[in-house]
Coordinates of C-alpha atoms and ligand atoms in Angstrom, one line a residue:
X1451 CA -7.8 -9.1 -2.0
X1452 CA -11.5 -8.4 -2.1
X1453 CA -12.6 -10.1 1.1
X1454 CA -15.0 -7.6 2.6
X1455 CA -15.3 -9.8 5.7
X1456 CA -11.6 -9.3 6.5
X1457 CA -11.0 -7.7 9.9
X1458 CA -9.8 -4.2 9.0
X1459 CA -7.7 -4.0 12.1
X1460 CA -5.4 -6.7 10.6
X1461 CA -2.5 -6.1 8.2
X1462 CA -3.9 -6.5 4.7
X1463 CA -2.1 -7.9 1.6
X1464 CA 1.1 -9.1 3.3
X1465 CA 3.3 -9.9 0.3
X1466 CA 3.8 -13.6 0.9
X1467 CA 0.2 -14.2 2.2
X1468 CA -1.7 -13.3 -1.0
X1469 CA -2.1 -16.8 -2.3
X1470 CA -5.3 -17.4 -4.4
X1471 CA -4.5 -21.1 -4.9
X1472 CA -7.0 -23.8 -4.1
X1473 CA -4.7 -26.4 -2.5
X1474 CA -7.2 -29.2 -3.1
X1475 CA -5.8 -31.1 -0.1
X1476 CA -8.7 -33.5 -0.3
X1477 CA -7.4 -34.7 -3.7
X1478 CA -3.8 -35.4 -2.7
X1479 CA -4.6 -39.0 -1.7
X1480 CA -6.4 -39.8 -5.0
X1481 CA -3.4 -41.1 -7.0
X1482 CA -5.5 -41.5 -10.2
X1483 CA -6.7 -38.0 -10.1
X1484 CA -3.2 -36.6 -9.4
X1485 CA -1.7 -38.8 -12.2
X1486 CA -4.5 -37.5 -14.6
X1487 CA -3.6 -33.9 -13.8
X1488 CA 0.1 -34.6 -14.2
X1489 CA -0.6 -36.2 -17.7
X1490 CA -2.7 -33.2 -18.7
X1491 CA -0.5 -31.0 -21.0
X1492 CA -2.3 -27.9 -19.8
X1493 CA -1.0 -28.5 -16.3
X1494 CA 2.0 -26.4 -15.3
X1495 CA 5.1 -27.1 -13.3
X1496 CA 7.3 -24.8 -11.3
X1497 CA 10.9 -25.8 -11.1
X1498 CA 12.5 -25.1 -7.8
X1499 CA 16.1 -25.3 -6.6
X1500 CA 17.6 -23.8 -3.4
X1501 CA 14.7 -21.3 -3.0
X1502 CA 14.8 -20.0 -6.5
X1503 CA 12.7 -20.6 -9.7
X1504 CA 12.8 -19.4 -13.3
X1505 CA 11.5 -15.9 -13.6
X1506 CA 10.6 -13.9 -16.7
X1507 CA 9.4 -10.4 -17.3
X1508 CA 5.9 -9.7 -18.6
X1509 CA 5.5 -7.2 -21.5
X1510 CA 4.7 -4.6 -18.8
X1511 CA 8.0 -5.3 -17.2
X1512 CA 6.6 -7.1 -14.1
X1513 CA 8.3 -10.3 -13.0
X1514 CA 6.3 -13.6 -13.3
X1515 CA 7.0 -17.3 -13.0
X1516 CA 8.3 -19.0 -16.0
X1517 CA 6.1 -22.2 -15.8
X1518 CA 6.7 -25.3 -17.9
X1519 CA 4.8 -28.3 -19.2
X1520 CA 5.0 -31.3 -16.8
X1521 CA 7.6 -33.1 -19.1
X1522 CA 10.1 -30.3 -18.2
X1523 CA 10.4 -31.9 -14.8
X1524 CA 12.2 -35.0 -16.1
X1525 CA 12.6 -37.5 -13.3
X1526 CA 12.5 -34.9 -10.5
X1527 CA 10.3 -35.4 -7.4
X1528 CA 7.1 -33.5 -7.9
X1529 CA 4.4 -32.2 -5.6
X1530 CA 0.9 -30.9 -6.3
X1531 CA 0.5 -27.3 -5.4
X1532 CA -3.1 -26.9 -6.3
X1533 CA -5.6 -25.4 -8.8
X1534 CA -6.1 -21.8 -10.0
X1535 CA -9.5 -20.1 -10.7
X1536 CA -9.6 -21.7 -14.1
X1537 CA -9.0 -25.2 -12.9
X1538 CA -5.4 -25.4 -14.2
X1539 CA -3.3 -27.7 -12.0
X1540 CA 0.1 -26.6 -10.8
X1541 CA 3.0 -28.8 -9.6
X1542 CA 6.4 -28.1 -8.3
X1543 CA 9.5 -30.1 -9.3
X1544 CA 12.6 -30.4 -7.1
X1545 CA 15.5 -30.1 -9.5
X1546 CA 19.1 -30.8 -8.8
X1547 CA 20.5 -27.6 -10.3
X1548 CA 19.5 -24.7 -12.6
X1549 CA 20.6 -26.3 -15.8
X1550 CA 17.1 -27.8 -16.4
X1551 CA 15.9 -24.3 -17.4
X1552 CA 18.5 -21.7 -18.6
X1553 CA 17.8 -18.1 -17.9
X1554 CA 17.1 -16.0 -14.8
X1555 CA 16.3 -17.7 -11.5
X1556 CA 15.1 -15.7 -8.5
X1557 CA 13.6 -16.3 -5.1
X1558 CA 11.0 -14.8 -2.8
X1559 CA 13.2 -12.1 -1.3
X1560 CA 13.9 -10.7 -4.8
X1561 CA 10.5 -11.0 -6.5
X1562 CA 8.0 -11.9 -3.8
X1563 CA 6.6 -8.4 -3.5
X1564 CA 6.2 -7.9 -7.2
X1565 CA 4.7 -11.3 -8.2
X1566 CA 0.9 -11.7 -8.8
X1567 CA -1.2 -13.2 -6.1
X1568 CA -1.3 -16.5 -8.0
X1569 CA 2.4 -16.6 -8.6
X1570 CA 3.4 -15.7 -5.1
X1571 CA 1.1 -18.4 -3.7
X1572 CA 2.7 -21.0 -6.0
X1573 CA 6.3 -19.9 -5.2
X1574 CA 5.8 -19.7 -1.4
X1575 CA 4.2 -23.1 -1.3
X1576 CA 6.9 -24.6 -3.6
X1577 CA 9.8 -23.2 -1.6
X1578 CA 8.4 -24.2 1.8
X1579 CA 7.7 -27.7 0.6
X1580 CA 11.1 -28.0 -1.1
X1581 CA 12.9 -26.9 2.1
X1582 CA 11.0 -29.5 4.1
X1583 CA 11.7 -32.4 1.7
X1584 CA 15.4 -31.4 1.5
X1585 CA 15.7 -31.5 5.3
X1586 CA 13.8 -34.7 5.8
X1587 CA 15.3 -37.5 3.7
X1588 CA 15.4 -39.9 6.6
X1589 CA 12.9 -41.2 9.1
X1590 CA 13.0 -39.4 12.5
X1591 CA 12.1 -42.6 14.2
X1592 CA 14.5 -45.2 12.7
X1593 CA 16.8 -43.3 10.4
X1594 CA 15.9 -45.2 7.2
X1595 CA 15.1 -43.3 4.0
X1596 CA 11.7 -41.8 3.5
X1597 CA 9.7 -41.6 0.2
X1598 CA 7.4 -38.9 -1.0
X1599 CA 3.7 -39.7 -0.8
X1600 CA 0.2 -38.0 -1.0
X1601 CA 1.2 -35.9 -4.0
X1602 CA 4.3 -34.6 -2.1
X1603 CA 2.6 -33.6 1.2
X1604 CA 3.8 -36.6 3.3
X1605 CA 7.0 -38.6 3.5
X1606 CA 6.6 -42.3 4.4
X1607 CA 9.4 -44.4 6.0
X1608 CA 10.3 -47.4 3.8
X1609 CA 11.1 -49.5 6.8
X1610 CA 8.4 -48.9 9.4
X1611 CA 5.7 -47.1 7.4
X1612 CA 5.6 -44.1 9.7
X1613 CA 4.2 -40.9 8.1
X1614 CA 6.0 -37.6 8.4
X1615 CA 4.2 -34.3 7.6
X1616 CA 5.6 -30.9 6.5
X1617 CA 6.8 -28.7 9.3
X1618 CA 5.9 -25.0 9.9
X1619 CA 7.7 -23.3 12.7
X1620 CA 5.8 -20.4 14.3
X1621 CA 7.7 -17.3 15.1
X1622 CA 6.6 -14.0 16.6
X1623 CA 7.6 -10.6 15.2
X1624 CA 6.8 -7.5 17.1
X1625 CA 6.9 -3.8 17.0
X1626 CA 7.2 -2.5 20.6
X1627 CA 5.7 1.0 21.2
X1628 CA 6.0 3.1 24.3
X1629 CA 3.8 5.6 26.1
X1630 CA 5.4 8.4 24.1
X1631 CA 4.5 6.7 20.9
X1632 CA 8.1 5.8 20.1
X1633 CA 8.9 2.5 18.4
X1634 CA 11.7 0.1 19.4
X1635 CA 13.9 -1.2 16.6
X1636 CA 16.9 -3.4 17.0
X1637 CA 20.0 -4.5 15.0
X1638 CA 21.6 -8.0 14.8
X1639 CA 25.3 -8.3 15.0
X1640 CA 25.6 -10.0 11.6
X1641 CA 23.7 -7.1 9.9
X1642 CA 25.1 -4.0 8.3
X1643 CA 25.5 -1.1 10.8
X1644 CA 22.5 0.8 9.3
X1645 CA 20.0 -2.1 9.3
X1646 CA 17.3 -2.0 11.9
X1647 CA 14.1 -4.1 12.3
X1648 CA 11.5 -5.2 14.7
X1649 CA 12.3 -7.9 17.3
X1650 CA 11.4 -11.5 16.5
X1651 CA 11.9 -15.0 17.7
X1652 CA 10.6 -18.6 17.5
X1653 CA 7.8 -19.8 19.7
X1654 CA 9.2 -22.5 22.0
X1655 CA 7.5 -25.9 22.7
X1656 CA 4.7 -25.5 25.2
X1657 CA 4.6 -21.7 24.8
X1658 CA 1.8 -19.4 23.6
X1659 CA 2.6 -16.8 20.9
X1660 CA 1.8 -14.1 23.4
X1661 CA 4.2 -15.5 26.0
X1662 CA 6.8 -15.7 23.2
X1663 CA 6.4 -12.0 22.5
X1664 CA 7.0 -11.1 26.1
X1665 CA 10.0 -13.5 26.4
X1666 CA 11.7 -12.4 23.2
X1667 CA 11.3 -8.7 23.8
X1668 CA 12.7 -9.0 27.3
X1669 CA 15.5 -11.4 26.2
X1670 CA 16.6 -9.3 23.3
X1671 CA 16.1 -5.7 24.6
X1672 CA 15.4 -6.0 28.3
X1673 CA 12.0 -4.3 27.9
X1674 CA 8.8 -5.5 29.5
X1675 CA 5.5 -5.4 27.4
X1676 CA 1.9 -5.3 28.6
X1677 CA -0.9 -5.2 26.1
X1678 CA -0.4 -6.5 22.6
X1679 CA -2.4 -6.8 19.4
X1680 CA -2.2 -9.6 16.9
X1681 CA -2.1 -8.1 13.4
X1682 CA -1.7 -10.9 10.9
X1683 CA 0.6 -13.7 9.7
X1684 CA 2.6 -14.6 6.6
X1685 CA 4.6 -17.7 5.6
X1686 CA 8.3 -17.0 5.6
X1687 CA 9.9 -20.1 4.1
X1688 CA 13.5 -19.4 5.0
X1689 CA 13.4 -22.2 5.7
X1690 CA 10.0 -23.0 7.2
X1691 CA 8.6 -20.2 9.4
X1692 CA 5.2 -18.7 9.9
X1693 CA 5.6 -15.1 11.1
X1694 CA 2.9 -14.0 13.6
X1695 CA 2.9 -10.2 13.6
X1696 CA 2.2 -8.1 16.7
X1697 CA 2.2 -4.6 18.0
X1698 CA 3.0 -4.6 21.8
X1699 CA 3.0 -1.7 24.3
X1700 CA 6.0 -1.3 26.6
X1701 CA 5.6 -1.0 30.4
X1702 CA 9.4 -0.3 30.8
X1703 CA 11.7 1.7 28.5
X1704 CA 15.2 1.1 29.6
X1705 CA 17.0 -0.9 26.9
X1706 CA 19.5 -3.6 27.7
X1707 CA 20.3 -5.7 24.6
X1708 CA 21.4 -9.3 24.9
X1709 CA 24.6 -8.6 22.9
X1710 CA 24.3 -11.9 21.2
X1711 CA 21.3 -11.8 18.8
X1712 CA 20.7 -8.1 19.2
X1713 CA 23.6 -5.8 19.6
X1714 CA 21.8 -2.5 19.5
X1715 CA 18.2 -1.4 20.1
X1716 CA 16.9 2.2 20.0
X1717 CA 13.6 4.0 20.6
X1718 CA 12.5 6.2 17.6
X1719 CA 9.9 8.9 17.5
X1720 CA 8.1 9.2 14.2
X1721 CA 10.2 12.3 13.3
X1722 CA 13.4 10.6 14.3
X1723 CA 12.6 7.5 12.3
X1724 CA 11.5 9.4 9.2
X1725 CA 14.7 11.6 9.3
X1726 CA 17.0 8.6 9.9
X1727 CA 15.4 6.7 6.9
X1728 CA 15.6 9.8 4.7
X1729 CA 19.3 10.4 5.5
X1730 CA 20.1 6.7 5.1
X1731 CA 21.4 6.6 8.7
X1732 CA 19.2 3.6 9.1
X1733 CA 17.5 1.2 6.6
X1734 CA 14.4 -1.0 7.1
X1735 CA 13.7 -4.5 5.9
X1736 CA 12.2 -4.8 2.4
X1737 CA 8.5 -4.5 1.6
X1738 CA 8.2 -8.3 1.3
X1739 CA 8.7 -8.6 5.0
X1740 CA 6.0 -8.4 7.7
X1741 CA 8.6 -6.4 9.8
X1742 CA 8.4 -3.5 7.3
X1743 CA 4.6 -3.6 7.4
X1744 CA 4.5 -3.5 11.2
X1745 CA 6.7 -0.4 11.2
X1746 CA 4.7 1.4 8.5
X1747 CA 1.4 0.6 10.1
X1748 CA 2.6 2.4 13.2
X1749 CA 4.1 5.2 11.2
X1750 CA 1.0 5.6 9.1
X1751 CA 2.5 5.7 5.7
X1752 CA 5.4 4.2 3.7
X1753 CA 9.0 5.0 4.8
X1754 CA 12.0 5.4 2.5
X1755 CA 15.1 3.1 2.4
X1756 CA 15.5 -0.6 2.2
X1757 CA 18.2 -2.9 3.4
X1758 CA 20.7 -3.1 0.6
X1759 CA 22.7 -6.4 0.6
X1760 CA 26.4 -5.8 0.0
Ligands
ZN86 ZN1 11.3 -45.3 10.0

């Protein structure tokens, strides 16, 4: 991204935060305009089902979205994602299964890091919106069915007219560093024995992000943190999170894991971490994650070895 005004202290080019889409939120309520774009055969639709979409390979062997003309959506619910630089309109369609489009379907974890800025912006918005619609078929006030409105960005209760807006749940993710410049990495009980990552957790109601960092690090690893630096955010629609990335500096170093979410946490010097990654003793989350970027920003260069799902 060529934004020269960007704060260079922040993490740049987070894989899922590269969208170049103009969301044209001001147009969503203009039903005639939206219908006109939907009727335009040059508009494109992204089919989405359970976090995945049709993917094809470019002649250069790089994955890209396999977009369709609007008629491919059939009678699926559709939402307006936005416009690209050329003014082409993009929609997503929530399909029941993958039979609407034979061939390869993949999700953000598989292809998010490799997609173009435009494509990752389309897919991350489509998946986040799809997850929200799937989870909110009924009114939170009265329980009656809700219907899509405002080009897919609102659901309206058929009974009481109340409007319901898409949810994004803020979560903090933090690499804790001590006075000896060691980094604290933890492992969840449901992970493979070699998988390690940064600590993370949801921001609770009435809580600041910074307070959530302090609480989560203490809860999960028993470590107290003092100063911290916010380094950037990226959407993480699994199903609807926004990850707020931090480095935080420890004021205590004794580790006491909670044994529930985190079953093991260890301090790593730079040398220890590089050797452990090299020997495959430990593996880090993939490049698409903000966790990996937080670790590599501290380390100073890319590290080897990704989580491999069994
Ligand atoms: Zn209602």
